[in-house]
Amino acid sequence: MRTSWIVGVLTAVLLLGACGDPSDGPETAPPTPDVSRAATTHQRAQSSPSASAAAVVAPRVLYLGDSLAMEAQQVLGQELRRELRATYTSAPYSGTTPCDYLEGTGKKSLVPDRDKAAALVRALHPDFVVLQFWGNAWGYTWCMDGISHAASPQKYFSRYRADLRRLTDQIAAAGGERRPRIVWVAQGPDPITPDRVRRVNELYEEQAAASGDVVADAGATVAPAGSRYTWVQYLPCTSYEHEHSDYCTQPGRDRTALHLDKDYLHFCLAPTTSTPRPCPARSPGILRIAREITRVIGSS
């Protein structure tokens, strides 16, 4: 049963262009997603008498990443505006990894030049750049040059570390005297290769410490208490989820769903589609992640 379940899950992930971690993946990279400039959201909190005093310190936030960011972008924007009165821009692309957001990759990238991290920093002058990547471990995108975790874990981690440094340097250079603070989002558990996610999160911690940035351990909010890297489909409802009943999916059992039955990676409780989109369903996992990112930005 476990073998057939995993095969079914991975098949669905591959067909839908997700960013999971099977032992092998597609032989060629997919076409660049047709995400127009209009799909990038630019949202500012509406002014009000109570907001005017806080307007000076309201942060400008830029959110980049892969399919996890794609599905969470609207919820994160709502939380940031509601809690911090933030100005918010998101430009996620499904299937990406940090190298896709590097300038100088040319056509070997799923992200067009206009939405590279440094280009958006120069244009928008954000205070925070939130970066959320699962770790794209199968060489799904051209910019990984065929390097995958399954084929060569050491080469994969070395390349990933180097790309984090390069991306940090490019963002810092683009920000100049107004360098934005980077928020690396640590990922939740992976039932297939749990140690890979642990190592990737350690790289985020390492890079943040080296450059004076921060990590939002959003992945801990979708893991069991005391077992950070154990994957589960359900967790006990939080007090917030009890108070907002749409987010406690099984109140009779005091638990809420994080994933659909056939998708161990994504947190959207609506099926993934071939066209990447923000999640259209109330999804507890996405809200937990967004609230933790918001909390970290608010305290930074």
XYZ file of C-alpha atoms in Angstrom:
300
model
C 0.000 0.000 0.000
C 2.746 2.476 0.907
C 4.600 1.821 -2.368
C 1.512 2.360 -4.525
C 0.584 5.493 -2.549
C 4.025 7.032 -3.057
C 4.071 6.181 -6.776
C 0.632 7.746 -7.195
C 1.654 10.879 -5.353
C 4.857 11.334 -7.300
C 3.130 10.772 -10.610
C 0.652 13.506 -9.798
C 3.410 15.855 -8.685
C 5.389 15.323 -11.868
C 2.385 15.830 -14.122
C 1.415 19.050 -12.411
C 4.842 20.648 -12.365
C 5.253 20.675 -8.603
C 8.543 20.868 -6.772
C 8.816 17.711 -4.699
C 11.614 15.250 -4.248
C 11.208 11.923 -6.052
C 14.247 9.748 -6.705
C 14.202 10.791 -10.342
C 12.317 13.344 -12.359
C 11.560 14.490 -15.894
C 14.401 14.231 -18.388
C 13.791 17.732 -19.718
C 12.715 20.905 -17.975
C 9.170 22.195 -18.515
C 8.432 25.320 -20.524
C 8.698 28.607 -18.675
C 5.347 29.308 -16.977
C 3.259 31.934 -18.741
C 2.955 34.232 -15.757
C 2.324 37.748 -16.977
C 3.289 40.904 -15.161
C -0.369 41.290 -14.191
C -0.150 38.093 -12.154
C 2.347 39.695 -9.837
C 0.414 41.295 -7.004
C 1.191 44.782 -5.745
C -0.927 45.448 -2.693
C -0.868 48.258 -0.124
C -2.870 48.404 3.045
C -5.774 50.797 2.803
C -5.306 53.919 4.863
C -7.439 54.610 7.899
C -7.216 56.942 10.896
C -5.684 54.204 13.011
C -3.227 53.268 10.273
C -1.820 56.759 9.658
C 0.434 56.705 12.719
C 1.826 53.326 11.718
C 2.328 54.204 8.045
C 5.923 55.305 8.562
C 7.004 51.923 9.917
C 4.776 49.698 7.785
C 7.170 47.357 5.958
C 7.482 46.811 2.241
C 7.613 43.063 1.615
C 8.588 41.127 -1.511
C 7.683 37.411 -1.642
C 9.449 35.059 -4.075
C 9.573 31.291 -4.374
C 8.258 28.098 -5.893
C 4.853 26.387 -5.909
C 4.599 26.654 -2.117
C 4.855 30.425 -2.469
C 2.522 30.353 -5.458
C -0.246 28.733 -3.429
C 0.358 30.870 -0.311
C 0.855 34.306 -1.882
C -2.645 35.706 -1.325
C -2.911 34.476 2.257
C 0.508 35.871 3.160
C -0.453 39.208 1.648
C -3.661 39.287 3.677
C -1.814 38.508 6.914
C 0.920 41.080 6.280
C -1.568 43.822 5.471
C -3.831 42.979 8.387
C -1.128 42.581 11.035
C 1.605 44.946 9.820
C -0.141 47.228 7.295
C 2.513 46.150 4.850
C 2.976 47.052 1.217
C 3.234 43.682 -0.457
C 4.437 42.288 -3.788
C 4.643 38.643 -4.788
C 6.207 37.035 -7.854
C 6.418 33.254 -7.286
C 7.016 30.710 -10.055
C 6.203 27.041 -9.629
C 9.025 24.530 -10.037
C 11.779 27.007 -9.227
C 14.791 26.910 -6.947
C 17.078 29.780 -5.789
C 19.160 29.788 -8.974
C 16.075 30.689 -11.018
C 15.962 34.087 -9.318
C 19.639 34.831 -10.009
C 20.506 37.408 -12.617
C 22.860 36.194 -15.332
C 21.163 32.843 -15.949
C 19.769 33.901 -19.312
C 17.333 31.414 -20.791
C 18.365 28.721 -18.309
C 15.706 29.806 -15.853
C 11.988 29.522 -15.156
C 11.914 33.173 -14.025
C 12.023 35.968 -16.641
C 14.577 38.757 -16.237
C 11.951 41.275 -15.135
C 11.129 39.162 -12.051
C 14.633 38.256 -10.936
C 15.174 39.016 -7.258
C 17.673 41.815 -7.829
C 15.551 43.428 -10.543
C 12.522 43.546 -8.253
C 14.594 44.882 -5.364
C 15.878 47.732 -7.538
C 12.346 48.516 -8.705
C 10.447 48.169 -5.425
C 12.958 48.936 -2.638
C 11.488 46.399 -0.198
C 12.403 46.247 3.464
C 12.089 42.450 3.461
C 12.534 39.795 0.781
C 10.842 36.539 1.757
C 12.283 33.504 -0.038
C 10.463 30.170 0.116
C 11.843 27.134 -1.712
C 11.236 23.455 -1.105
C 14.656 22.722 -2.562
C 13.801 21.376 -6.039
C 15.876 18.244 -5.691
C 15.501 16.545 -9.045
C 17.104 18.912 -11.560
C 13.633 20.037 -12.718
C 14.806 23.483 -13.711
C 17.508 24.245 -16.263
C 19.559 26.434 -13.961
C 20.461 23.430 -11.764
C 22.519 22.068 -14.667
C 21.171 18.578 -14.112
C 22.368 18.365 -10.498
C 19.945 16.380 -8.363
C 19.856 15.148 -4.786
C 19.186 11.568 -5.885
C 22.217 11.395 -8.190
C 24.724 13.251 -6.017
C 23.609 14.580 -2.624
C 26.938 16.236 -1.861
C 27.071 18.037 -5.205
C 23.453 19.080 -4.744
C 24.031 20.581 -1.282
C 27.229 22.314 -2.402
C 25.445 23.879 -5.350
C 22.471 24.872 -3.211
C 24.760 26.557 -0.671
C 26.549 28.473 -3.440
C 23.261 29.642 -4.945
C 22.028 30.926 -1.575
C 25.199 32.992 -1.261
C 24.933 34.367 -4.785
C 21.270 35.247 -4.354
C 22.003 37.000 -1.057
C 24.838 38.970 -2.666
C 22.702 40.036 -5.622
C 19.838 41.171 -3.384
C 22.257 43.082 -1.152
C 23.931 44.788 -4.113
C 20.570 45.710 -5.625
C 19.438 47.226 -2.327
C 22.574 49.307 -1.916
C 22.355 51.534 1.143
C 18.771 50.320 1.652
C 19.619 46.647 1.694
C 16.485 44.616 2.429
C 16.540 41.935 5.088
C 16.096 38.435 3.716
C 13.664 36.036 5.383
C 14.440 32.425 4.470
C 11.428 30.172 5.023
C 12.355 26.805 6.543
C 10.342 23.968 5.066
C 8.085 21.352 6.612
C 8.717 17.598 6.763
C 9.143 15.431 3.671
C 8.005 11.789 3.963
C 10.278 10.636 1.121
C 13.674 12.149 1.992
C 13.337 13.772 5.431
C 17.060 14.353 5.837
C 17.246 16.396 2.627
C 14.797 18.958 3.993
C 16.692 19.037 7.280
C 19.930 19.800 5.427
C 18.307 22.447 3.231
C 16.897 24.171 6.316
C 20.355 24.077 7.896
C 21.704 25.846 4.804
C 19.086 28.571 5.262
C 20.160 28.966 8.899
C 23.817 29.064 7.890
C 23.289 31.684 5.200
C 21.074 33.864 7.392
C 23.646 33.830 10.185
C 26.458 34.734 7.783
C 24.641 37.706 6.248
C 22.637 39.094 9.174
C 19.327 37.851 7.846
C 16.624 35.705 9.481
C 14.855 32.365 9.163
C 11.123 31.922 9.620
C 10.669 28.347 10.769
C 7.248 28.066 9.191
C 7.876 24.362 8.648
C 7.668 23.779 12.384
C 4.054 24.939 12.376
C 3.103 22.030 10.094
C 5.039 19.374 12.017
C 4.125 17.526 15.227
C 5.258 19.120 18.478
C 8.595 17.651 19.466
C 9.091 15.887 16.124
C 10.137 18.594 13.672
C 10.871 16.329 10.702
C 8.055 13.798 11.024
C 5.535 14.168 8.209
C 1.843 13.983 9.087
C -1.319 14.711 7.151
C -3.233 15.942 10.213
C -2.378 17.912 13.334
C -4.423 18.931 16.388
C -6.364 22.131 15.843
C -4.772 25.220 17.335
C -6.748 27.651 19.472
C -6.920 30.008 16.483
C -8.333 27.214 14.317
C -10.929 26.387 16.958
C -11.958 30.038 17.048
C -12.109 30.178 13.249
C -13.940 26.934 12.564
C -13.297 26.854 8.810
C -9.676 26.086 9.637
C -10.392 23.124 11.949
C -11.438 20.618 9.298
C -12.347 17.771 11.675
C -13.498 19.411 14.914
C -15.074 16.183 16.143
C -11.632 14.582 16.153
C -9.889 17.826 17.212
C -7.640 17.755 14.181
C -7.171 19.639 10.950
C -5.921 18.574 7.520
C -2.626 19.923 6.203
C -2.526 18.044 2.897
C -4.898 16.418 0.457
C -4.785 12.615 0.356
C -2.816 12.549 -2.912
C -0.431 15.452 -2.391
C 2.129 15.148 0.402
C 3.945 18.350 -0.574
C 1.455 21.164 -1.052
C -0.765 22.634 1.656
C -3.628 23.812 -0.517
C -6.803 21.844 0.199
C -7.872 22.202 -3.418
C -6.323 19.999 -6.124
C -3.221 21.318 -7.860
C -3.877 22.332 -11.462
C -1.660 22.411 -14.540
C -1.853 26.214 -14.442
C -0.185 27.535 -11.261
C -2.493 29.629 -9.106
C -2.953 30.940 -5.565
C -4.827 28.447 -3.413
C -8.600 28.971 -3.806
C -9.557 27.070 -0.618
C -9.175 27.872 3.075
C -6.174 25.765 4.016
C -4.849 25.497 7.586
C -1.288 24.653 6.544
C -1.000 27.728 4.355
C -2.404 29.971 7.068
C -0.027 28.528 9.689
C 2.933 29.199 7.401
C 1.762 32.727 6.532
C 1.175 33.648 10.166
C 4.676 32.522 11.154
C 6.312 34.483 8.333
C 4.290 37.527 9.368
C 5.275 37.081 13.009
C 8.979 36.942 12.129
C 8.788 40.055 9.945
C 6.900 41.898 12.659
C 9.554 41.086 15.239
C 12.564 41.810 12.983
